[in-house]
Amino acid sequence: MKNTIYSLIFSLFFGFSSIAQNATNFNVTSCSGVNFDLYNELDAGKVVVIGWTMPCGSCVLPLKTTYNVVQSYQNTHPGRIVMLMVDDYANTPCATIELWANSNGMSNTLKFSNPAIKMMDYGSNGMPKVVVIGGSERRVFYNANDAVDHVALQQAINNAISVVTAINESKATSSSFKVYPNPAQNIVNIDFSLQKPDIIQISLFNGVGQEVKVFYSGVANEGRNQFEISTENLANGLYHLQLKHSKGVEQLKFNIVK
């Protein structure tokens, strides 16, 4: 009987551990109408930080701590660290979530009220709950309930960045990936080389990691490839140009100044 109980405890412990080690995908639309596919964002080299809230008064400090840590990376890793603010059980209207986040100084987040983004996919519920996810293996680097340790959170994000960087460097197949002029006005040029023909996608992201436009999706030739892209209708600011191919993702940042 005792062995059976120990076996059950062992199975439950490792069952919950395995749930918490890897993220579950979701493909949903944010409160502002932005489509967000978790696995696509991770494959694009992003580190995704998810915070769940009721929203509640006791949630403010842990999530504001999370927000401040995420924002501290925007100069060194612009657009790479994305924070999602999610209603706990998707029973709060988007307008309430947006008002709560913005009123508490957490405007630079994507807000969601969607049952597809579940806390229980990460072992247990918390209020708030915060997880950090990164890498093509969809690994969970941080998983905290109710309180947030800013030092541990920062270390988790650093670890996720290191893993993502190592993966991208080992998988990259293109060379001499360039974006010019920088800063740009109405036109930006893209130049890269491939070792063999490949299906690629060239996408543009704004400074908070939101996809603005897909410029090209299709086959690129072996050797040198060049594209000229119009930026005439884009506002001034920092942008990230992403080149995705079969073996990885590469990103370059540039500014638009008119």
PDB file of C-alpha atoms in Angstrom:
ATOM      1  CA  MET A   1       0.000   0.000   0.000  1.00  0.00           C
ATOM      2  CA  LYS A   2       2.807   2.399   0.967  1.00  0.00           C
ATOM      3  CA  ASN A   3       4.644   1.692  -2.283  1.00  0.00           C
ATOM      4  CA  THR A   4       1.465   2.413  -4.209  1.00  0.00           C
ATOM      5  CA  ILE A   5       1.074   5.790  -2.491  1.00  0.00           C
ATOM      6  CA  TYR A   6       4.726   6.668  -3.164  1.00  0.00           C
ATOM      7  CA  SER A   7       4.300   5.672  -6.797  1.00  0.00           C
ATOM      8  CA  LEU A   8       1.212   7.836  -7.092  1.00  0.00           C
ATOM      9  CA  ILE A   9       2.992  10.843  -5.540  1.00  0.00           C
ATOM     10  CA  PHE A  10       5.992  10.251  -7.811  1.00  0.00           C
ATOM     11  CA  SER A  11       3.755  10.103 -10.901  1.00  0.00           C
ATOM     12  CA  LEU A  12       1.838  13.227  -9.929  1.00  0.00           C
ATOM     13  CA  PHE A  13       5.019  15.176  -9.210  1.00  0.00           C
ATOM     14  CA  PHE A  14       6.663  14.317 -12.493  1.00  0.00           C
ATOM     15  CA  GLY A  15       3.376  14.728 -14.345  1.00  0.00           C
ATOM     16  CA  PHE A  16       3.089  18.325 -13.142  1.00  0.00           C
ATOM     17  CA  SER A  17       6.802  18.905 -13.787  1.00  0.00           C
ATOM     18  CA  SER A  18       6.503  17.795 -17.389  1.00  0.00           C
ATOM     19  CA  ILE A  19       3.520  20.104 -17.883  1.00  0.00           C
ATOM     20  CA  ALA A  20       5.525  23.025 -16.564  1.00  0.00           C
ATOM     21  CA  GLN A  21       8.621  22.398 -18.664  1.00  0.00           C
ATOM     22  CA  ASN A  22       7.165  23.162 -22.098  1.00  0.00           C
ATOM     23  CA  ALA A  23       4.609  25.674 -23.306  1.00  0.00           C
ATOM     24  CA  THR A  24       1.287  24.836 -24.916  1.00  0.00           C
ATOM     25  CA  ASN A  25       0.592  26.632 -28.166  1.00  0.00           C
ATOM     26  CA  PHE A  26      -2.226  29.102 -28.692  1.00  0.00           C
ATOM     27  CA  ASN A  27      -3.171  31.165 -31.710  1.00  0.00           C
ATOM     28  CA  VAL A  28      -5.491  33.964 -30.648  1.00  0.00           C
ATOM     29  CA  THR A  29      -6.293  37.614 -31.266  1.00  0.00           C
ATOM     30  CA  SER A  30      -5.351  40.213 -28.673  1.00  0.00           C
ATOM     31  CA  CYS A  31      -7.710  42.833 -27.290  1.00  0.00           C
ATOM     32  CA  SER A  32      -6.248  45.293 -29.803  1.00  0.00           C
ATOM     33  CA  GLY A  33      -6.841  42.924 -32.730  1.00  0.00           C
ATOM     34  CA  VAL A  34      -3.259  41.642 -33.113  1.00  0.00           C
ATOM     35  CA  ASN A  35      -2.956  37.952 -34.008  1.00  0.00           C
ATOM     36  CA  PHE A  36      -0.528  36.106 -31.749  1.00  0.00           C
ATOM     37  CA  ASP A  37       0.648  32.539 -32.390  1.00  0.00           C
ATOM     38  CA  LEU A  38       2.902  31.528 -29.494  1.00  0.00           C
ATOM     39  CA  TYR A  39       4.943  28.923 -31.359  1.00  0.00           C
ATOM     40  CA  ASN A  40       5.473  31.245 -34.318  1.00  0.00           C
ATOM     41  CA  GLU A  41       6.721  33.974 -31.994  1.00  0.00           C
ATOM     42  CA  LEU A  42       9.098  31.564 -30.273  1.00  0.00           C
ATOM     43  CA  ASP A  43      10.362  30.281 -33.622  1.00  0.00           C
ATOM     44  CA  ALA A  44      10.972  33.895 -34.595  1.00  0.00           C
ATOM     45  CA  GLY A  45      13.424  34.233 -31.713  1.00  0.00           C
ATOM     46  CA  LYS A  46      11.150  35.991 -29.231  1.00  0.00           C
ATOM     47  CA  VAL A  47      11.137  35.462 -25.484  1.00  0.00           C
ATOM     48  CA  VAL A  48       7.525  35.567 -24.293  1.00  0.00           C
ATOM     49  CA  VAL A  49       6.566  36.596 -20.761  1.00  0.00           C
ATOM     50  CA  ILE A  50       2.963  35.859 -19.763  1.00  0.00           C
ATOM     51  CA  GLY A  51       1.296  37.415 -16.727  1.00  0.00           C
ATOM     52  CA  TRP A  52      -2.202  36.388 -15.613  1.00  0.00           C
ATOM     53  CA  THR A  53      -4.370  38.758 -13.566  1.00  0.00           C
ATOM     54  CA  MET A  54      -7.968  38.890 -12.267  1.00  0.00           C
ATOM     55  CA  PRO A  55      -7.314  41.881 -12.404  1.00  0.00           C
ATOM     56  CA  CYS A  56      -6.826  42.632  -8.710  1.00  0.00           C
ATOM     57  CA  GLY A  57      -5.102  45.089  -6.395  1.00  0.00           C
ATOM     58  CA  SER A  58      -2.658  42.474  -5.099  1.00  0.00           C
ATOM     59  CA  CYS A  59      -1.680  41.654  -8.695  1.00  0.00           C
ATOM     60  CA  VAL A  60      -0.283  45.112  -9.372  1.00  0.00           C
ATOM     61  CA  LEU A  61       3.083  44.860  -7.598  1.00  0.00           C
ATOM     62  CA  PRO A  62       4.157  41.437  -8.979  1.00  0.00           C
ATOM     63  CA  LEU A  63       3.054  42.271 -12.517  1.00  0.00           C
ATOM     64  CA  LYS A  64       4.508  45.782 -12.412  1.00  0.00           C
ATOM     65  CA  THR A  65       7.800  44.211 -11.274  1.00  0.00           C
ATOM     66  CA  THR A  66       7.545  41.824 -14.226  1.00  0.00           C
ATOM     67  CA  TYR A  67       6.748  44.689 -16.574  1.00  0.00           C
ATOM     68  CA  ASN A  68       9.707  46.760 -15.376  1.00  0.00           C
ATOM     69  CA  VAL A  69      12.108  43.851 -15.850  1.00  0.00           C
ATOM     70  CA  VAL A  70      10.794  43.252 -19.377  1.00  0.00           C
ATOM     71  CA  GLN A  71      11.103  46.953 -20.222  1.00  0.00           C
ATOM     72  CA  SER A  72      14.716  46.984 -19.047  1.00  0.00           C
ATOM     73  CA  TYR A  73      15.611  44.862 -22.106  1.00  0.00           C
ATOM     74  CA  GLN A  74      14.080  47.157 -24.712  1.00  0.00           C
ATOM     75  CA  ASN A  75      17.314  49.067 -25.352  1.00  0.00           C
ATOM     76  CA  THR A  76      19.635  46.059 -25.458  1.00  0.00           C
ATOM     77  CA  HIS A  77      17.195  43.562 -27.046  1.00  0.00           C
ATOM     78  CA  PRO A  78      14.509  45.696 -28.711  1.00  0.00           C
ATOM     79  CA  GLY A  79      11.419  43.754 -29.669  1.00  0.00           C
ATOM     80  CA  ARG A  80      12.876  40.452 -28.468  1.00  0.00           C
ATOM     81  CA  ILE A  81      11.101  40.275 -25.091  1.00  0.00           C
ATOM     82  CA  VAL A  82       7.297  40.401 -25.367  1.00  0.00           C
ATOM     83  CA  MET A  83       4.935  40.612 -22.392  1.00  0.00           C
ATOM     84  CA  LEU A  84       1.344  39.379 -22.519  1.00  0.00           C
ATOM     85  CA  MET A  85      -1.215  40.516 -19.962  1.00  0.00           C
ATOM     86  CA  VAL A  86      -3.923  37.858 -19.718  1.00  0.00           C
ATOM     87  CA  ASP A  87      -7.207  37.691 -17.821  1.00  0.00           C
ATOM     88  CA  ASP A  88      -7.105  34.693 -15.490  1.00  0.00           C
ATOM     89  CA  TYR A  89     -10.215  32.811 -16.669  1.00  0.00           C
ATOM     90  CA  ALA A  90     -11.211  34.942 -19.679  1.00  0.00           C
ATOM     91  CA  ASN A  91     -14.317  36.196 -17.845  1.00  0.00           C
ATOM     92  CA  THR A  92     -13.252  39.853 -17.772  1.00  0.00           C
ATOM     93  CA  PRO A  93     -13.921  42.087 -20.799  1.00  0.00           C
ATOM     94  CA  CYS A  94     -10.965  43.303 -22.819  1.00  0.00           C
ATOM     95  CA  ALA A  95     -11.840  46.904 -22.027  1.00  0.00           C
ATOM     96  CA  THR A  96     -11.418  46.218 -18.303  1.00  0.00           C
ATOM     97  CA  ILE A  97      -8.082  44.441 -18.778  1.00  0.00           C
ATOM     98  CA  GLU A  98      -6.774  47.250 -20.963  1.00  0.00           C
ATOM     99  CA  LEU A  99      -7.928  49.944 -18.532  1.00  0.00           C
ATOM    100  CA  TRP A 100      -6.409  48.129 -15.546  1.00  0.00           C
ATOM    101  CA  ALA A 101      -3.040  47.556 -17.258  1.00  0.00           C
ATOM    102  CA  ASN A 102      -2.791  51.074 -18.655  1.00  0.00           C
ATOM    103  CA  SER A 103      -3.883  52.694 -15.382  1.00  0.00           C
ATOM    104  CA  ASN A 104      -1.151  50.808 -13.544  1.00  0.00           C
ATOM    105  CA  GLY A 105       1.612  51.818 -15.947  1.00  0.00           C
ATOM    106  CA  MET A 106       1.774  48.620 -17.993  1.00  0.00           C
ATOM    107  CA  SER A 107       0.694  49.914 -21.380  1.00  0.00           C
ATOM    108  CA  ASN A 108       3.478  48.324 -23.426  1.00  0.00           C
ATOM    109  CA  THR A 109       1.901  44.865 -23.298  1.00  0.00           C
ATOM    110  CA  LEU A 110      -0.412  42.771 -25.442  1.00  0.00           C
ATOM    111  CA  LYS A 111      -3.683  42.223 -23.562  1.00  0.00           C
ATOM    112  CA  PHE A 112      -5.849  39.123 -23.867  1.00  0.00           C
ATOM    113  CA  SER A 113      -9.082  37.734 -22.480  1.00  0.00           C
ATOM    114  CA  ASN A 114      -9.160  34.324 -24.120  1.00  0.00           C
ATOM    115  CA  PRO A 115      -9.706  30.846 -22.577  1.00  0.00           C
ATOM    116  CA  ALA A 116      -7.021  29.351 -24.860  1.00  0.00           C
ATOM    117  CA  ILE A 117      -4.280  30.902 -22.688  1.00  0.00           C
ATOM    118  CA  LYS A 118      -4.547  28.730 -19.569  1.00  0.00           C
ATOM    119  CA  MET A 119      -2.586  28.878 -16.317  1.00  0.00           C
ATOM    120  CA  MET A 120      -3.082  25.140 -15.753  1.00  0.00           C
ATOM    121  CA  ASP A 121      -0.932  24.425 -18.810  1.00  0.00           C
ATOM    122  CA  TYR A 122       1.901  25.459 -16.480  1.00  0.00           C
ATOM    123  CA  GLY A 123       1.119  23.226 -13.523  1.00  0.00           C
ATOM    124  CA  SER A 124      -1.075  25.336 -11.237  1.00  0.00           C
ATOM    125  CA  ASN A 125      -3.050  28.550 -10.905  1.00  0.00           C
ATOM    126  CA  GLY A 126      -1.745  31.693  -9.225  1.00  0.00           C
ATOM    127  CA  MET A 127      -2.878  35.237  -8.755  1.00  0.00           C
ATOM    128  CA  PRO A 128      -0.974  36.595 -10.424  1.00  0.00           C
ATOM    129  CA  LYS A 129       0.949  33.939 -12.319  1.00  0.00           C
ATOM    130  CA  VAL A 130       4.027  34.671 -14.440  1.00  0.00           C
ATOM    131  CA  VAL A 131       5.904  32.416 -16.858  1.00  0.00           C
ATOM    132  CA  VAL A 132       8.849  33.009 -19.184  1.00  0.00           C
ATOM    133  CA  ILE A 133       9.047  30.966 -22.397  1.00  0.00           C
ATOM    134  CA  GLY A 134      11.748  30.831 -25.059  1.00  0.00           C
ATOM    135  CA  GLY A 135      13.417  28.712 -27.735  1.00  0.00           C
ATOM    136  CA  SER A 136      12.242  26.336 -30.421  1.00  0.00           C
ATOM    137  CA  GLU A 137      11.672  23.664 -27.758  1.00  0.00           C
ATOM    138  CA  ARG A 138       9.094  26.003 -26.162  1.00  0.00           C
ATOM    139  CA  ARG A 139      10.911  25.750 -22.849  1.00  0.00           C
ATOM    140  CA  VAL A 140       9.567  27.365 -19.667  1.00  0.00           C
ATOM    141  CA  PHE A 141      12.381  29.205 -17.884  1.00  0.00           C
ATOM    142  CA  TYR A 142      10.336  30.753 -15.079  1.00  0.00           C
ATOM    143  CA  ASN A 143       7.063  29.742 -13.432  1.00  0.00           C
ATOM    144  CA  ALA A 144       5.873  31.680 -10.388  1.00  0.00           C
ATOM    145  CA  ASN A 145       2.590  32.006  -8.522  1.00  0.00           C
ATOM    146  CA  ASP A 146       1.417  34.999  -6.469  1.00  0.00           C
ATOM    147  CA  ALA A 147       4.819  36.723  -6.133  1.00  0.00           C
ATOM    148  CA  VAL A 148       7.672  37.599  -8.487  1.00  0.00           C
ATOM    149  CA  ASP A 149      11.384  37.585  -7.634  1.00  0.00           C
ATOM    150  CA  HIS A 150      12.849  40.201  -9.975  1.00  0.00           C
ATOM    151  CA  VAL A 151      16.360  38.725  -9.764  1.00  0.00           C
ATOM    152  CA  ALA A 152      15.155  35.223 -10.644  1.00  0.00           C
ATOM    153  CA  LEU A 153      12.928  36.628 -13.376  1.00  0.00           C
ATOM    154  CA  GLN A 154      15.798  38.570 -14.927  1.00  0.00           C
ATOM    155  CA  GLN A 155      18.050  35.508 -14.805  1.00  0.00           C
ATOM    156  CA  ALA A 156      15.339  33.422 -16.472  1.00  0.00           C
ATOM    157  CA  ILE A 157      15.012  35.948 -19.300  1.00  0.00           C
ATOM    158  CA  ASN A 158      18.811  36.024 -19.690  1.00  0.00           C
ATOM    159  CA  ASN A 159      18.861  32.230 -19.894  1.00  0.00           C
ATOM    160  CA  ALA A 160      16.095  32.261 -22.504  1.00  0.00           C
ATOM    161  CA  ILE A 161      17.944  34.871 -24.572  1.00  0.00           C
ATOM    162  CA  SER A 162      21.125  32.782 -24.433  1.00  0.00           C
ATOM    163  CA  VAL A 163      19.322  29.667 -25.639  1.00  0.00           C
ATOM    164  CA  VAL A 164      17.527  31.505 -28.443  1.00  0.00           C
ATOM    165  CA  THR A 165      20.750  33.194 -29.569  1.00  0.00           C
ATOM    166  CA  ALA A 166      22.647  29.907 -29.597  1.00  0.00           C
ATOM    167  CA  ILE A 167      19.902  28.210 -31.629  1.00  0.00           C
ATOM    168  CA  ASN A 168      19.751  31.003 -34.183  1.00  0.00           C
ATOM    169  CA  GLU A 169      23.519  31.144 -34.585  1.00  0.00           C
ATOM    170  CA  SER A 170      23.793  27.384 -35.090  1.00  0.00           C
ATOM    171  CA  LYS A 171      20.905  27.231 -37.589  1.00  0.00           C
ATOM    172  CA  ALA A 172      21.520  30.305 -39.662  1.00  0.00           C
ATOM    173  CA  THR A 173      22.050  29.557 -43.342  1.00  0.00           C
ATOM    174  CA  SER A 174      22.250  33.038 -44.775  1.00  0.00           C
ATOM    175  CA  SER A 175      25.262  35.309 -44.852  1.00  0.00           C
ATOM    176  CA  SER A 176      25.762  39.052 -45.140  1.00  0.00           C
ATOM    177  CA  PHE A 177      22.210  39.852 -44.079  1.00  0.00           C
ATOM    178  CA  LYS A 178      22.010  43.644 -44.454  1.00  0.00           C
ATOM    179  CA  VAL A 179      19.370  46.332 -44.168  1.00  0.00           C
ATOM    180  CA  TYR A 180      20.160  49.794 -45.527  1.00  0.00           C
ATOM    181  CA  PRO A 181      20.023  52.755 -45.428  1.00  0.00           C
ATOM    182  CA  ASN A 182      19.790  53.105 -41.668  1.00  0.00           C
ATOM    183  CA  PRO A 183      18.087  55.338 -40.760  1.00  0.00           C
ATOM    184  CA  ALA A 184      15.685  54.966 -43.659  1.00  0.00           C
ATOM    185  CA  GLN A 185      13.077  57.328 -45.066  1.00  0.00           C
ATOM    186  CA  ASN A 186      10.779  55.933 -47.759  1.00  0.00           C
ATOM    187  CA  ILE A 187      12.776  52.939 -48.990  1.00  0.00           C
ATOM    188  CA  VAL A 188      14.780  50.229 -47.257  1.00  0.00           C
ATOM    189  CA  ASN A 189      16.960  47.670 -49.055  1.00  0.00           C
ATOM    190  CA  ILE A 190      17.463  44.078 -47.957  1.00  0.00           C
ATOM    191  CA  ASP A 191      20.471  42.059 -49.031  1.00  0.00           C
ATOM    192  CA  PHE A 192      21.298  38.466 -48.081  1.00  0.00           C
ATOM    193  CA  SER A 193      22.787  35.282 -49.483  1.00  0.00           C
ATOM    194  CA  LEU A 194      21.629  31.677 -49.267  1.00  0.00           C
ATOM    195  CA  GLN A 195      23.646  28.508 -49.613  1.00  0.00           C
ATOM    196  CA  LYS A 196      20.759  26.913 -51.523  1.00  0.00           C
ATOM    197  CA  PRO A 197      17.247  27.835 -52.713  1.00  0.00           C
ATOM    198  CA  ASP A 198      14.868  28.119 -49.785  1.00  0.00           C
ATOM    199  CA  ILE A 199      11.379  29.226 -48.818  1.00  0.00           C
ATOM    200  CA  ILE A 200      11.691  32.459 -46.881  1.00  0.00           C
ATOM    201  CA  GLN A 201       9.546  35.091 -45.246  1.00  0.00           C
ATOM    202  CA  ILE A 202      10.511  38.728 -44.739  1.00  0.00           C
ATOM    203  CA  SER A 203       8.478  40.449 -42.022  1.00  0.00           C
ATOM    204  CA  LEU A 204       8.535  43.794 -40.265  1.00  0.00           C
ATOM    205  CA  PHE A 205       7.967  44.240 -36.517  1.00  0.00           C
ATOM    206  CA  ASN A 206       7.588  47.421 -34.517  1.00  0.00           C
ATOM    207  CA  GLY A 207       9.507  48.324 -31.376  1.00  0.00           C
ATOM    208  CA  VAL A 208       7.207  46.314 -29.062  1.00  0.00           C
ATOM    209  CA  GLY A 209       7.445  43.137 -31.115  1.00  0.00           C
ATOM    210  CA  GLN A 210       4.135  43.370 -32.985  1.00  0.00           C
ATOM    211  CA  GLU A 211       4.148  42.225 -36.592  1.00  0.00           C
ATOM    212  CA  VAL A 212       3.426  45.196 -38.846  1.00  0.00           C
ATOM    213  CA  LYS A 213       3.611  43.602 -42.276  1.00  0.00           C
ATOM    214  CA  VAL A 214       4.809  40.553 -44.212  1.00  0.00           C
ATOM    215  CA  PHE A 215       6.712  41.933 -47.209  1.00  0.00           C
ATOM    216  CA  TYR A 216       7.542  38.670 -48.941  1.00  0.00           C
ATOM    217  CA  SER A 217       6.753  34.994 -48.522  1.00  0.00           C
ATOM    218  CA  GLY A 218       8.030  32.570 -51.118  1.00  0.00           C
ATOM    219  CA  VAL A 219      11.124  31.080 -52.728  1.00  0.00           C
ATOM    220  CA  ALA A 220      14.501  32.841 -52.683  1.00  0.00           C
ATOM    221  CA  ASN A 221      17.372  31.796 -54.920  1.00  0.00           C
ATOM    222  CA  GLU A 222      20.747  30.345 -54.106  1.00  0.00           C
ATOM    223  CA  GLY A 223      23.352  33.067 -53.797  1.00  0.00           C
ATOM    224  CA  ARG A 224      22.635  36.761 -53.438  1.00  0.00           C
ATOM    225  CA  ASN A 225      19.071  38.030 -53.024  1.00  0.00           C
ATOM    226  CA  GLN A 226      18.008  41.670 -52.952  1.00  0.00           C
ATOM    227  CA  PHE A 227      14.686  43.292 -52.080  1.00  0.00           C
ATOM    228  CA  GLU A 228      13.580  46.919 -52.062  1.00  0.00           C
ATOM    229  CA  ILE A 229      10.753  47.693 -49.647  1.00  0.00           C
ATOM    230  CA  SER A 230       8.637  50.804 -49.336  1.00  0.00           C
ATOM    231  CA  THR A 231       8.475  52.336 -45.853  1.00  0.00           C
ATOM    232  CA  GLU A 232       6.638  55.437 -47.030  1.00  0.00           C
ATOM    233  CA  ASN A 233       3.521  54.766 -44.948  1.00  0.00           C
ATOM    234  CA  LEU A 234       5.357  53.822 -41.759  1.00  0.00           C
ATOM    235  CA  ALA A 235       5.736  56.212 -38.843  1.00  0.00           C
ATOM    236  CA  ASN A 236       9.112  57.265 -37.478  1.00  0.00           C
ATOM    237  CA  GLY A 237      10.622  54.911 -34.946  1.00  0.00           C
ATOM    238  CA  LEU A 238      12.542  51.708 -34.343  1.00  0.00           C
ATOM    239  CA  TYR A 239      11.689  48.605 -36.402  1.00  0.00           C
ATOM    240  CA  HIS A 240      12.955  45.046 -36.726  1.00  0.00           C
ATOM    241  CA  LEU A 241      13.265  43.269 -40.041  1.00  0.00           C
ATOM    242  CA  GLN A 242      13.017  39.497 -39.766  1.00  0.00           C
ATOM    243  CA  LEU A 243      14.300  36.976 -42.278  1.00  0.00           C
ATOM    244  CA  LYS A 244      12.862  33.508 -41.665  1.00  0.00           C
ATOM    245  CA  HIS A 245      14.109  30.471 -43.571  1.00  0.00           C
ATOM    246  CA  SER A 246      13.996  26.700 -43.145  1.00  0.00           C
ATOM    247  CA  LYS A 247      16.910  26.556 -40.708  1.00  0.00           C
ATOM    248  CA  GLY A 248      16.290  29.561 -38.499  1.00  0.00           C
ATOM    249  CA  VAL A 249      15.482  33.213 -38.066  1.00  0.00           C
ATOM    250  CA  GLU A 250      17.632  36.332 -38.392  1.00  0.00           C
ATOM    251  CA  GLN A 251      16.738  39.841 -37.307  1.00  0.00           C
ATOM    252  CA  LEU A 252      18.159  43.299 -37.881  1.00  0.00           C
ATOM    253  CA  LYS A 253      16.935  46.572 -36.441  1.00  0.00           C
ATOM    254  CA  PHE A 254      16.730  49.904 -38.206  1.00  0.00           C
ATOM    255  CA  ASN A 255      15.172  53.306 -37.700  1.00  0.00           C
ATOM    256  CA  ILE A 256      12.800  55.292 -39.854  1.00  0.00           C
ATOM    257  CA  VAL A 257      13.436  59.029 -39.701  1.00  0.00           C
ATOM    258  CA  LYS A 258      11.600  61.312 -42.108  1.00  0.00           C
TER     259      LYS A 258
END
